[in-house]
Short mmCIF file of C-alpha atoms in Angstrom, two decimals:
data_model
loop_
_atom_site.label_atom_id
_atom_site.label_comp_id
_atom_site.label_asym_id
_atom_site.label_seq_id
_atom_site.Cartn_x
_atom_site.Cartn_y
_atom_site.Cartn_z
CA MET A 1 0.00 0.00 0.00
CA ALA A 2 1.64 3.20 -1.16
CA SER A 3 1.07 6.76 -0.01
CA SER A 4 2.53 9.81 -1.64
CA PHE A 5 2.29 13.52 -2.29
CA ASP A 6 2.73 14.11 -6.01
CA ALA A 7 3.38 17.56 -7.42
CA TYR A 8 3.86 18.17 -11.12
CA ALA A 9 3.53 21.29 -13.19
CA ASP A 10 0.05 20.35 -14.28
CA ARG A 11 -1.17 18.18 -11.45
CA ILE A 12 -1.04 17.87 -7.68
CA ALA A 13 -2.34 14.72 -6.04
CA VAL A 14 -2.30 12.93 -2.71
CA ILE A 15 -2.32 9.16 -2.63
CA GLN A 16 -3.22 7.35 0.57
CA ASN A 17 -2.86 3.58 0.63
CA ASP A 18 -3.07 3.41 -3.16
CA HIS A 19 -6.27 5.48 -3.20
CA VAL A 20 -6.31 8.94 -4.73
CA VAL A 21 -7.74 11.14 -1.99
CA PHE A 22 -6.97 14.54 -3.50
CA ASP A 23 -6.35 15.35 -7.13
CA THR A 24 -6.45 18.59 -9.07
CA ALA A 25 -7.62 16.47 -12.00
CA ARG A 26 -10.72 15.53 -9.98
CA ARG A 27 -11.93 18.78 -8.49
CA SER A 28 -13.04 18.55 -4.88
CA VAL A 29 -16.54 19.80 -4.15
CA CYS A 30 -15.87 23.14 -2.54
CA LEU A 31 -18.04 24.96 -0.01
CA ILE A 32 -17.75 28.64 0.83
CA PRO A 33 -18.37 29.19 4.54
CA ALA A 34 -18.18 32.97 4.16
CA ALA A 35 -21.25 32.82 1.91
CA ARG A 36 -23.22 30.40 4.09
CA LEU A 37 -26.83 31.42 4.68
CA TYR A 38 -29.03 30.56 7.60
CA VAL A 39 -32.55 31.61 6.74
CA PRO A 40 -35.43 31.06 9.14
CA GLY A 41 -38.92 31.78 7.88
CA THR A 42 -42.24 30.35 6.88
CA VAL A 43 -43.47 28.74 3.70
CA THR A 44 -47.17 29.39 3.23
CA PHE A 45 -49.38 27.44 0.86
CA PRO A 46 -52.76 29.10 0.23
CA ASP A 47 -56.06 27.31 0.60
CA LEU A 48 -57.00 25.44 -2.53
CA LEU A 49 -59.75 26.42 -4.97
CA LYS A 50 -62.93 24.61 -4.10
CA ALA A 51 -66.51 23.95 -5.16
CA ASN A 52 -69.24 21.68 -3.82
CA ALA A 53 -71.11 18.54 -4.77
CA TYR A 54 -74.68 17.83 -3.73
CA ALA A 55 -76.49 14.50 -3.76
CA TYR A 56 -80.28 14.52 -3.60
CA ASN A 57 -82.62 11.58 -3.76
CA LYS A 58 -86.33 11.16 -3.40
CA ALA A 59 -88.90 8.37 -3.51
CA GLY A 60 -92.40 9.57 -2.91
CA LEU A 61 -92.26 11.65 0.25
CA ASN A 62 -88.91 10.23 1.30
CA GLU A 63 -85.90 12.44 0.65
CA VAL A 64 -82.21 12.39 1.53
CA CYS A 65 -79.33 14.71 0.85
CA ASP A 66 -75.56 14.73 1.22
CA SER A 67 -73.12 17.51 0.49
CA PHE A 68 -69.39 17.50 -0.09
CA ILE A 69 -66.64 20.06 -0.45
CA THR A 70 -64.65 19.47 -3.63
CA LEU A 71 -61.28 20.56 -4.98
CA LEU A 72 -61.14 22.04 -8.45
CA PRO A 73 -58.30 21.26 -10.85
CA GLN A 74 -55.66 23.91 -10.29
CA GLU A 75 -52.00 24.72 -10.75
CA TRP A 76 -50.05 26.98 -8.44
CA GLY A 77 -46.47 28.12 -8.77
CA PRO A 78 -44.28 30.84 -10.22
CA GLY A 79 -45.87 31.93 -13.49
CA ARG A 80 -48.67 29.38 -13.33
CA ALA A 81 -52.39 30.07 -13.57
CA ASN A 82 -52.39 30.74 -9.85
CA HIS A 83 -49.19 32.68 -9.43
CA LEU A 84 -47.03 32.06 -6.38
CA PRO A 85 -44.09 34.44 -6.61
CA SER A 86 -40.57 33.22 -6.02
CA THR A 87 -39.13 34.25 -2.68
CA PRO A 88 -35.56 35.61 -2.75
CA VAL A 89 -33.51 33.82 -0.12
CA GLY A 90 -30.08 35.36 -0.67
CA THR A 91 -27.24 35.84 -3.09
CA VAL A 92 -24.04 33.94 -3.82
CA PRO A 93 -20.68 34.93 -5.28
CA ALA A 94 -20.17 34.69 -9.02
CA GLY A 95 -18.84 31.31 -10.03
CA VAL A 96 -20.96 29.35 -7.59
CA ASP A 97 -22.58 26.38 -9.33
CA TYR A 98 -23.59 24.23 -6.38
CA LEU A 99 -25.72 24.60 -3.28
CA ASP A 100 -25.55 22.42 -0.22
CA VAL A 101 -29.12 22.74 1.06
CA ARG A 102 -30.39 21.51 4.38
CA VAL A 103 -33.79 22.28 5.79
CA ARG A 104 -35.42 21.79 9.15
CA LEU A 105 -39.16 22.20 9.04
CA THR A 106 -42.28 21.90 11.13
CA ARG A 107 -45.81 22.14 9.81
CA THR A 108 -47.52 24.76 11.96
CA SER A 109 -50.85 24.94 10.14
CA HIS A 110 -52.33 21.71 8.85
CA PRO A 111 -54.62 21.20 5.88
CA SER A 112 -58.07 19.83 6.63
CA GLN A 113 -58.43 16.09 6.49
CA VAL A 114 -59.30 14.32 3.26
CA LEU A 115 -62.42 12.26 3.97
CA GLY A 116 -61.22 11.66 7.51
CA VAL A 117 -57.59 11.03 6.67
CA THR A 118 -54.83 13.35 7.89
CA VAL A 119 -52.28 14.18 5.21
CA GLN A 120 -48.85 13.91 6.80
CA PRO A 121 -45.73 15.70 5.53
CA MET A 122 -43.43 13.52 3.46
CA LEU A 123 -40.25 14.88 5.04
CA GLN A 124 -39.05 14.36 8.58
CA GLN A 125 -40.08 17.22 10.82
CA GLY A 126 -37.78 18.76 13.41
CA ALA A 127 -34.53 17.36 11.98
CA TRP A 128 -32.05 18.56 9.39
CA VAL A 129 -33.05 17.07 6.06
CA ASN A 130 -30.55 16.94 3.24
CA CYS A 131 -31.93 18.30 -0.04
CA PRO A 132 -29.64 17.39 -2.96
CA GLY A 133 -31.00 19.25 -5.95
CA GLY A 134 -33.12 21.49 -3.74
CA SER A 135 -36.48 19.76 -4.18
CA CYS A 136 -38.68 19.30 -1.12
CA PRO A 137 -42.01 17.59 -1.89
CA LEU A 138 -44.16 17.97 1.20
CA GLU A 139 -47.63 16.53 0.71
CA ALA A 140 -49.26 14.05 -1.66
CA SER A 141 -52.97 13.31 -1.46
CA SER A 142 -55.86 14.80 -3.40
CA TRP A 143 -53.30 17.53 -4.02
CA VAL A 144 -49.53 17.62 -4.21
CA ARG A 145 -47.41 20.44 -2.94
CA GLY A 146 -43.82 21.24 -2.18
CA PHE A 147 -41.07 23.80 -2.52
CA GLU A 148 -37.64 23.98 -4.06
CA VAL A 149 -34.52 26.01 -3.45
CA VAL A 150 -32.83 26.93 -6.71
CA LEU A 151 -29.84 28.88 -7.92
CA SER A 152 -30.76 31.50 -10.51
CA GLY A 153 -27.67 33.38 -11.62
CA THR A 154 -26.25 34.63 -8.34
CA SER A 155 -29.62 34.59 -6.57
CA ILE A 156 -31.12 31.84 -4.47
CA LEU A 157 -34.88 31.53 -4.85
CA LEU A 158 -37.50 29.54 -3.02
CA ASN A 159 -40.36 28.42 -5.26
CA ARG A 160 -43.65 26.95 -4.04
CA TYR A 161 -45.92 24.63 -6.01
CA GLN A 162 -49.27 22.98 -5.46
CA SER A 163 -51.49 21.14 -7.87
CA VAL A 164 -54.82 19.31 -8.04
CA ARG A 165 -55.68 16.93 -10.85
CA GLN A 166 -58.54 17.24 -13.29
CA GLN A 167 -60.90 14.39 -12.61
CA VAL A 168 -64.65 13.81 -12.54
CA SER A 169 -65.27 11.92 -9.32
CA VAL A 170 -69.07 11.62 -9.23
CA PRO A 171 -71.67 10.89 -11.93
CA TRP A 172 -73.24 14.33 -12.36
CA ARG A 173 -76.71 14.88 -13.75
CA GLY A 174 -76.21 15.63 -17.38
CA ASP A 175 -77.69 19.12 -17.23
CA ASN A 176 -76.59 19.81 -13.65
CA ALA A 177 -80.06 21.26 -13.03
CA GLU A 178 -81.61 21.17 -9.58
CA PHE A 179 -85.12 20.86 -11.00
CA GLU A 180 -86.71 18.72 -13.63
CA GLY A 181 -88.56 20.26 -16.53
CA GLY A 182 -91.82 20.15 -14.62
CA GLY A 183 -90.38 22.05 -11.68
CA ALA A 184 -89.93 19.17 -9.22
CA PRO A 185 -86.52 18.68 -7.58
CA ALA A 186 -84.45 16.27 -9.61
CA ALA A 187 -82.68 13.29 -8.12
CA GLY A 188 -78.96 13.02 -8.72
CA TRP A 189 -75.64 14.78 -8.21
CA THR A 190 -75.24 18.45 -8.95
CA HIS A 191 -72.24 20.67 -8.46
CA GLY A 192 -71.94 24.29 -7.48
CA ALA A 193 -69.34 26.98 -7.19
CA ALA A 194 -67.65 27.54 -3.85
CA GLY A 195 -70.18 28.81 -1.33
CA SER A 196 -73.03 28.68 -3.83
CA GLN A 197 -76.14 26.87 -2.73
CA ALA A 198 -77.44 26.98 -6.28
CA ALA A 199 -76.36 24.48 -8.85
CA ALA A 200 -73.78 25.76 -11.28
CA ALA A 201 -75.22 26.88 -14.59
CA SER A 202 -72.61 25.14 -16.67
CA SER A 203 -71.02 21.76 -16.44
CA ALA A 204 -67.45 23.02 -16.27
CA PRO A 205 -65.13 23.45 -14.52
CA SER A 206 -66.54 22.44 -11.16
CA GLN A 207 -67.69 19.08 -12.52
CA TYR A 208 -64.07 18.04 -12.10
CA GLY A 209 -64.19 18.49 -8.36
CA LEU A 210 -62.56 15.87 -6.17
CA LEU A 211 -64.61 14.96 -3.12
CA VAL A 212 -62.47 15.82 -0.10
CA SER A 213 -64.83 16.55 2.79
CA LYS A 214 -68.34 15.38 3.59
CA ARG A 215 -70.03 18.58 4.67
CA ASP A 216 -73.55 17.56 5.62
CA SER A 217 -75.95 14.64 5.50
CA LYS A 218 -79.63 14.27 6.26
CA PRO A 219 -81.32 10.88 6.40
CA VAL A 220 -84.82 9.99 5.39
CA GLY A 221 -87.45 11.64 7.53
CA SER A 222 -85.23 14.30 9.08
CA ALA A 223 -86.63 17.12 6.96
CA ALA A 224 -88.66 17.95 3.91
CA ASN A 225 -87.48 19.77 0.80
CA MET A 226 -83.88 18.56 0.98
CA ASN A 227 -83.04 19.66 -2.54
CA ARG A 228 -80.15 22.14 -2.99
CA THR A 229 -82.13 25.27 -2.34
CA GLY A 230 -84.99 23.70 -0.41
CA SER A 231 -85.92 24.65 3.11
CA GLY A 232 -84.52 21.39 4.51
CA ARG A 233 -81.32 21.43 2.46
CA CYS A 234 -77.91 20.13 3.39
CA SER A 235 -75.37 22.85 4.03
CA ILE A 236 -72.63 23.53 1.51
CA ALA A 237 -70.89 26.17 3.65
CA ASP A 238 -67.16 25.56 3.39
CA ASN A 239 -65.67 24.64 6.75
CA THR A 240 -62.35 23.40 5.34
CA ASN A 241 -58.96 24.95 4.73
CA TYR A 242 -56.51 22.99 2.62
CA GLY A 243 -53.76 25.53 2.99
CA ALA A 244 -50.65 24.75 5.01
CA VAL A 245 -47.90 26.68 6.72
CA TYR A 246 -44.43 25.33 7.40
CA ALA A 247 -41.93 26.96 9.72
CA ILE A 248 -38.58 26.35 8.09
CA GLU A 249 -34.90 26.93 8.69
CA LEU A 250 -32.71 26.82 5.62
CA ASP A 251 -29.00 26.16 5.95
CA ILE A 252 -27.48 26.84 2.55
CA THR A 253 -23.79 26.70 1.80
CA PRO A 254 -22.85 27.78 -1.74
CA GLY A 255 -19.96 26.11 -3.46
CA ARG A 256 -18.49 24.88 -6.69
CA ILE A 257 -18.65 21.41 -8.10
CA SER A 258 -17.59 21.66 -11.76
CA MET B 1 -1.02 27.78 -16.61
CA SER B 2 0.32 25.40 -14.02
CA LYS B 3 -0.68 24.17 -10.61
CA ALA B 4 0.80 25.84 -7.57
CA LEU B 5 0.76 25.01 -3.88
CA LEU B 6 1.32 27.94 -1.58
CA ALA B 7 1.32 27.76 2.20
CA THR B 8 1.94 30.72 4.47
CA GLU B 9 1.43 31.26 8.16
CA SER B 10 -2.14 32.31 7.48
CA GLY B 11 -3.32 30.07 4.69
CA CYS B 12 -2.79 27.28 2.23
CA ALA B 13 -4.00 26.93 -1.33
CA ILE B 14 -3.61 24.88 -4.48
CA PHE B 15 -4.51 26.87 -7.55
CA GLU B 16 -3.75 27.81 -11.12
CA GLU B 17 -0.94 30.26 -11.61
CA SER B 18 -0.15 32.14 -14.77
CA PHE B 19 3.54 32.52 -13.98
CA VAL B 20 5.89 31.49 -11.21
CA GLY B 21 5.07 33.58 -8.16
CA ASP B 22 1.60 34.52 -9.36
CA ASP B 23 -0.46 34.32 -6.20
CA THR B 24 -3.56 36.13 -7.46
CA LEU B 25 -5.84 33.20 -6.83
CA TYR B 26 -4.34 32.53 -3.42
CA ASN B 27 -5.09 36.09 -2.38
CA ASN B 28 -8.57 36.28 -3.87
CA PRO B 29 -10.05 32.79 -4.17
CA LEU B 30 -13.66 33.92 -4.00
CA ALA B 31 -13.34 35.80 -7.26
CA ASN B 32 -11.59 32.89 -8.95
CA LEU B 33 -13.46 29.80 -7.89
CA ALA B 34 -12.82 27.91 -11.11
CA GLY B 35 -9.06 28.13 -10.70
CA VAL B 36 -8.82 27.14 -7.04
CA TYR B 37 -8.50 23.45 -6.14
CA PHE B 38 -8.00 23.91 -2.44
CA HIS B 39 -8.04 26.92 -0.19
CA SER B 40 -8.00 27.09 3.57
CA GLU B 41 -10.77 29.70 3.43
CA PHE B 42 -13.09 27.13 1.88
CA ASP B 43 -14.64 23.98 3.26
CA TYR B 44 -14.73 20.51 1.78
CA TYR B 45 -16.57 17.28 2.30
CA GLY B 46 -13.98 15.26 4.20
CA LEU B 47 -15.23 11.72 4.59
CA LEU B 48 -15.51 10.39 8.13
CA TYR B 49 -17.69 7.33 7.63
CA ALA B 50 -18.97 5.39 4.65
CA GLY B 51 -21.11 2.34 4.82
CA ALA B 52 -24.21 0.59 3.65
CA ILE B 53 -27.28 -0.77 5.35
CA THR B 54 -30.05 -3.00 4.05
CA ILE B 55 -33.59 -2.26 5.14
CA ASN B 56 -36.54 -4.59 4.79
CA HIS B 57 -39.43 -2.32 4.03
CA PRO B 58 -42.74 -3.93 5.04
CA VAL B 59 -45.82 -4.60 2.95
CA ILE B 60 -48.38 -1.81 3.04
CA GLY B 61 -51.82 -3.33 2.88
CA GLY B 62 -54.26 -2.27 0.25
CA VAL B 63 -57.52 -0.63 1.30
CA ALA B 64 -60.51 -0.48 -1.00
CA GLY B 65 -62.54 2.70 -1.01
CA ASN B 66 -65.98 2.35 0.51
CA GLN B 67 -69.00 2.64 -1.69
CA TYR B 68 -71.46 5.36 -0.86
CA SER B 69 -75.10 5.67 -1.83
CA PRO B 70 -77.98 7.47 -0.17
CA PRO B 71 -79.87 5.02 2.08
CA ASN B 72 -83.37 3.66 1.71
CA ILE B 73 -84.01 5.20 -1.63
CA SER B 74 -84.79 3.03 -4.56
CA ILE B 75 -83.89 5.51 -7.25
CA GLY B 76 -81.28 8.15 -7.62
CA PRO B 77 -77.58 8.52 -8.21
CA ALA B 78 -75.31 5.59 -8.67
CA SER B 79 -72.98 4.53 -5.92
CA ILE B 80 -69.63 6.23 -5.87
CA THR B 81 -66.39 5.67 -4.05
CA VAL B 82 -65.88 8.46 -1.58
CA ASN B 83 -63.40 7.06 0.90
CA VAL B 84 -59.71 7.42 0.26
CA GLU B 85 -58.28 4.29 -1.28
CA GLY B 86 -55.14 2.80 0.13
CA GLN B 87 -53.00 3.81 3.07
CA ARG B 88 -50.25 6.28 3.67
CA VAL B 89 -47.88 4.73 6.17
CA GLU B 90 -44.87 6.40 7.78
CA ALA B 91 -41.88 4.60 9.20
CA GLY B 92 -38.46 5.59 10.47
CA TYR B 93 -35.06 3.91 10.41
CA VAL B 94 -31.65 4.64 11.84
CA LEU B 95 -29.07 4.25 9.10
CA TYR B 96 -26.01 5.04 11.15
CA GLN B 97 -25.16 6.08 14.70
CA HIS B 98 -22.36 8.59 14.22
CA GLY B 99 -22.31 10.00 17.76
CA LEU B 100 -20.48 13.14 16.67
CA GLY B 101 -22.36 15.51 18.92
CA TYR B 102 -23.16 17.83 15.99
CA VAL B 103 -25.27 17.55 12.87
CA PRO B 104 -22.87 16.53 10.11
CA ARG B 105 -23.12 16.97 6.41
CA PHE B 106 -24.06 13.70 4.81
CA PHE B 107 -25.48 12.00 1.76
CA VAL B 108 -27.59 8.90 1.46
CA ALA B 109 -27.53 7.09 -1.84
CA TYR B 110 -29.58 4.34 -3.39
CA ASN B 111 -28.59 2.58 -6.57
CA GLY B 112 -25.61 4.87 -7.02
CA GLN B 113 -27.61 8.08 -6.75
CA MET B 114 -27.72 10.64 -3.98
CA ILE B 115 -31.37 10.38 -3.04
CA PRO B 116 -33.28 13.51 -3.94
CA HIS B 117 -36.65 14.02 -2.33
CA GLY B 118 -39.56 12.93 -4.45
CA LEU B 119 -37.65 10.02 -5.91
CA PRO B 120 -39.40 6.75 -5.04
CA VAL B 121 -37.24 3.79 -4.08
CA GLN B 122 -40.14 1.53 -5.02
CA ALA B 123 -42.73 2.20 -7.71
CA GLU B 124 -45.28 -0.51 -8.47
CA ASP B 125 -47.58 1.74 -10.47
CA GLY B 126 -48.68 5.35 -10.49
CA SER B 127 -50.23 5.19 -7.04
CA ARG B 128 -48.31 2.53 -5.09
CA MET B 129 -44.93 3.91 -4.22
CA ARG B 130 -42.42 4.21 -1.41
CA PHE B 131 -40.46 7.38 -0.78
CA VAL B 132 -37.62 7.96 1.62
CA SER B 133 -35.90 11.09 2.82
CA ALA B 134 -32.70 11.23 4.80
CA TYR B 135 -32.05 13.46 7.76
CA ALA B 136 -29.45 13.96 10.46
CA THR B 137 -29.39 14.63 14.16
CA ASP B 138 -26.34 15.15 16.33
CA THR B 139 -26.25 11.42 17.02
CA PHE B 140 -27.50 9.54 13.96
CA ILE B 141 -28.40 9.56 10.29
CA GLY B 142 -32.06 8.67 9.84
CA LEU B 143 -34.38 7.73 7.06
CA LYS B 144 -38.04 8.64 6.97
CA GLU B 145 -40.28 6.46 4.85
CA MET B 146 -43.63 7.44 3.40
CA ALA B 147 -45.31 4.56 1.61
CA PHE B 148 -48.54 4.57 -0.36
CA SER B 149 -50.74 1.60 -1.18
CA SER B 150 -53.93 1.67 -3.20
CA ALA B 151 -56.78 -0.81 -3.22
CA SER B 152 -53.90 -3.25 -3.75
CA ASP B 153 -50.93 -3.91 -1.49
CA LEU B 154 -47.59 -2.21 -1.84
CA PRO B 155 -45.36 -5.29 -1.64
CA ALA B 156 -42.57 -5.61 0.88
CA VAL B 157 -39.19 -4.79 -0.58
CA GLN B 158 -35.55 -4.86 0.43
CA ARG B 159 -33.34 -1.90 -0.31
CA THR B 160 -29.69 -1.23 0.42
CA TYR B 161 -28.67 2.35 1.12
CA GLN B 162 -25.18 3.78 1.10
CA PHE B 163 -24.33 6.63 3.44
CA LEU B 164 -21.48 9.09 3.48
CA VAL B 165 -20.91 11.16 6.63
CA PHE B 166 -18.54 14.10 6.55
CA ARG B 167 -16.60 15.90 9.23
CA GLU B 168 -17.60 19.44 10.08
CA PRO B 169 -14.64 21.21 8.46
CA SER B 170 -14.07 23.62 11.30
CA THR B 171 -13.61 20.87 13.88
CA GLY B 172 -10.20 19.68 15.06
CA LEU B 173 -8.11 22.19 13.12
CA SER B 174 -4.58 22.34 14.41
CA GLY B 175 -0.96 22.48 13.42
CA ASP B 176 0.62 24.04 10.38
CA GLN B 177 -1.02 25.16 7.15
CA LEU B 178 0.91 22.46 5.33
CA LEU B 179 1.99 19.12 6.72
CA ILE B 180 3.60 16.47 4.55
CA GLU B 181 5.01 13.47 6.36
CA ALA B 182 5.12 9.76 5.81
CA GLY B 183 1.56 8.52 5.33
CA ASN B 184 -0.01 11.80 6.32
CA VAL B 185 -0.79 15.01 4.39
CA TRP B 186 -2.71 17.98 5.79
CA PHE B 187 -3.63 21.20 4.03
CA GLY B 188 -5.03 24.23 5.84
CA ARG B 189 -4.42 22.98 9.39
CA GLY B 190 -6.45 19.92 8.65
CA LYS B 191 -9.24 21.14 6.41
CA PHE B 192 -7.88 18.49 4.08
CA ARG B 193 -6.54 15.31 5.63
CA SER B 194 -5.31 12.43 3.59
CA SER B 195 -7.12 10.11 5.98
CA GLU B 196 -10.40 11.72 4.93
CA PRO B 197 -10.90 11.61 1.15
CA HIS B 198 -12.70 14.58 -0.34
CA LEU B 199 -15.96 14.31 -2.16
CA ARG B 200 -14.87 15.21 -5.68
CA LEU B 201 -15.52 14.58 -9.33
CA VAL B 202 -15.45 10.88 -9.94
CA GLY B 203 -12.30 9.21 -11.18
CA ALA B 204 -10.79 5.81 -11.68
CA GLY B 205 -11.21 3.57 -8.65
CA ASP B 206 -14.06 5.63 -7.18
CA THR B 207 -17.59 4.44 -6.52
CA PRO B 208 -19.65 6.94 -8.54
CA TYR B 209 -22.64 8.73 -7.10
CA GLY B 210 -24.89 10.91 -9.24
CA ILE B 211 -25.84 14.17 -7.63
CA ALA B 212 -28.48 16.49 -9.07
CA ARG B 213 -27.59 20.16 -9.37
CA GLY B 214 -31.16 21.35 -9.72
CA PRO B 215 -34.72 20.43 -8.76
CA THR B 216 -35.64 16.80 -9.20
CA ALA B 217 -39.39 17.04 -8.56
CA GLY B 218 -42.05 18.72 -10.70
CA TYR B 219 -45.71 19.26 -9.91
CA GLY B 220 -48.63 19.12 -12.33
CA ASN B 221 -52.20 17.84 -12.60
CA GLY B 222 -52.09 16.59 -9.02
CA GLY B 223 -49.02 14.45 -9.59
CA ILE B 224 -45.32 14.62 -8.90
CA ARG B 225 -42.75 13.84 -11.57
CA ALA B 226 -39.42 12.74 -10.15
CA ILE B 227 -36.32 12.57 -12.30
CA SER B 228 -33.51 10.65 -10.72
CA PRO B 229 -29.86 11.61 -11.23
CA ASN B 230 -29.54 8.74 -13.73
CA GLY B 231 -32.42 10.17 -15.75
CA THR B 232 -35.16 7.74 -14.77
CA ILE B 233 -38.57 9.42 -14.81
CA THR B 234 -41.22 8.31 -12.32
CA ASP B 235 -44.66 9.85 -12.04
CA PHE B 236 -46.57 9.64 -8.77
CA GLY B 237 -50.19 10.28 -9.59
CA PRO B 238 -51.51 11.61 -12.91
CA PHE B 239 -48.68 14.07 -13.59
CA SER B 240 -48.97 16.10 -16.73
CA GLY B 241 -47.04 19.16 -17.76
CA SER B 242 -43.43 19.86 -18.43
CA PHE B 243 -40.51 19.38 -16.11
CA ALA B 244 -36.94 19.46 -17.31
CA ALA B 245 -34.35 17.03 -16.07
CA PRO B 246 -31.74 18.63 -13.83
CA SER B 247 -28.06 18.82 -14.60
CA VAL B 248 -26.30 15.91 -12.90
CA ILE B 249 -22.70 15.42 -11.97
CA SER B 250 -20.99 12.24 -10.87
CA VAL B 251 -18.93 12.40 -7.69
CA GLY B 252 -16.92 9.98 -5.59
CA VAL B 253 -14.65 9.82 -2.59
#
């Protein structure tokens, strides 16, 4: 087993027990402690765009209703339909092409449950998590969301994203009308805009809503006129909040890798 | 241009020099990062521990969504599935007890790739996947698992993870800026030690690890697209949209 310090005009290397442990021909990944950033803060994800779904049934004098809060298809992020601006985190010296990113986070405001299920963060809370590449997916359920820490020129930016898929999750009445042609309440599913007791006039976009929270339910015999706008209706008032807030500490050390 | 090693009472550097005695890069390394190979003002990933551990990840049972229909009514809407299918199960593992008393820099790799978050280590289909994320405390390197089943099980699986734990560069500095003796070389009072190989661009004899230099997870249509350092694309959920693969560089120790 040989060890040596080799210095030539075009190369300096250190060999330890036959293994090259330093070599100017294989650049070491360098970190710049003078440019290290410790950034405490919060990452806030807004509540998601919602609508409602209403189920009404009748047989003679018997009626039932159920109502749900739904999530609309939506895209959030820098420059997306729902714009979430990038957050400047700091700057780095010219020539930096690598970030060592560590994050310690705690979710301080939780999204509402999805049909009784709590959506847990994907990353460990309260410990320093290594983030090679800077991506930090946080939640995956009826929505996905996360943030990333990226190098843009000599700026470090934090970008947030959240997204809900486009999917029809219940068999809507074809015309989405609350009443039949003769004026009687129609059985079936109808959808409505957020906070709207009335059925939506068109079939899009709320027909794509994902059922995420059962809002109200009334069994047979509990009331009369349980159709959407009837006197005994199920409530569609939104009592959910699918936003989330994370308290974070970023420990970012810029460096050079190439 | 040639390589120069310069050690003074206050610093040590290995850098490019344009002529003999040119110490421009020694004096101003921050403005000349590309030409500096070592400088005592900078830090490096000096390897303390490397190892591997195999984890037997358990089966995650499938859960069918319940069918819902309004009760006691003979007509009306068809039944629909309203309960969440599958399970989301968390688990935690200790990869390595380092006992350093501080939170070290570290990497955890699977299949030769530094694990970026959002990259599943098991993907059965678009909804049954297992994700892991590595973290550190002042005593151990841990792995958090988040596994998703659907109406079907996520099968048990065995995975072997490699870990690299690095010394905090500011710890244990002592002695001269340059030490060269039999079997032992130190630069910068120990910021480089020949007993602790640096993380560096991969070369002959090294175990290569791919490391992403940009985001590895994209979000769209309620799904996450993960692109691993080796270029493998995995979609969790119904991802649609565009997401560019990050630049990747191969490193070793």
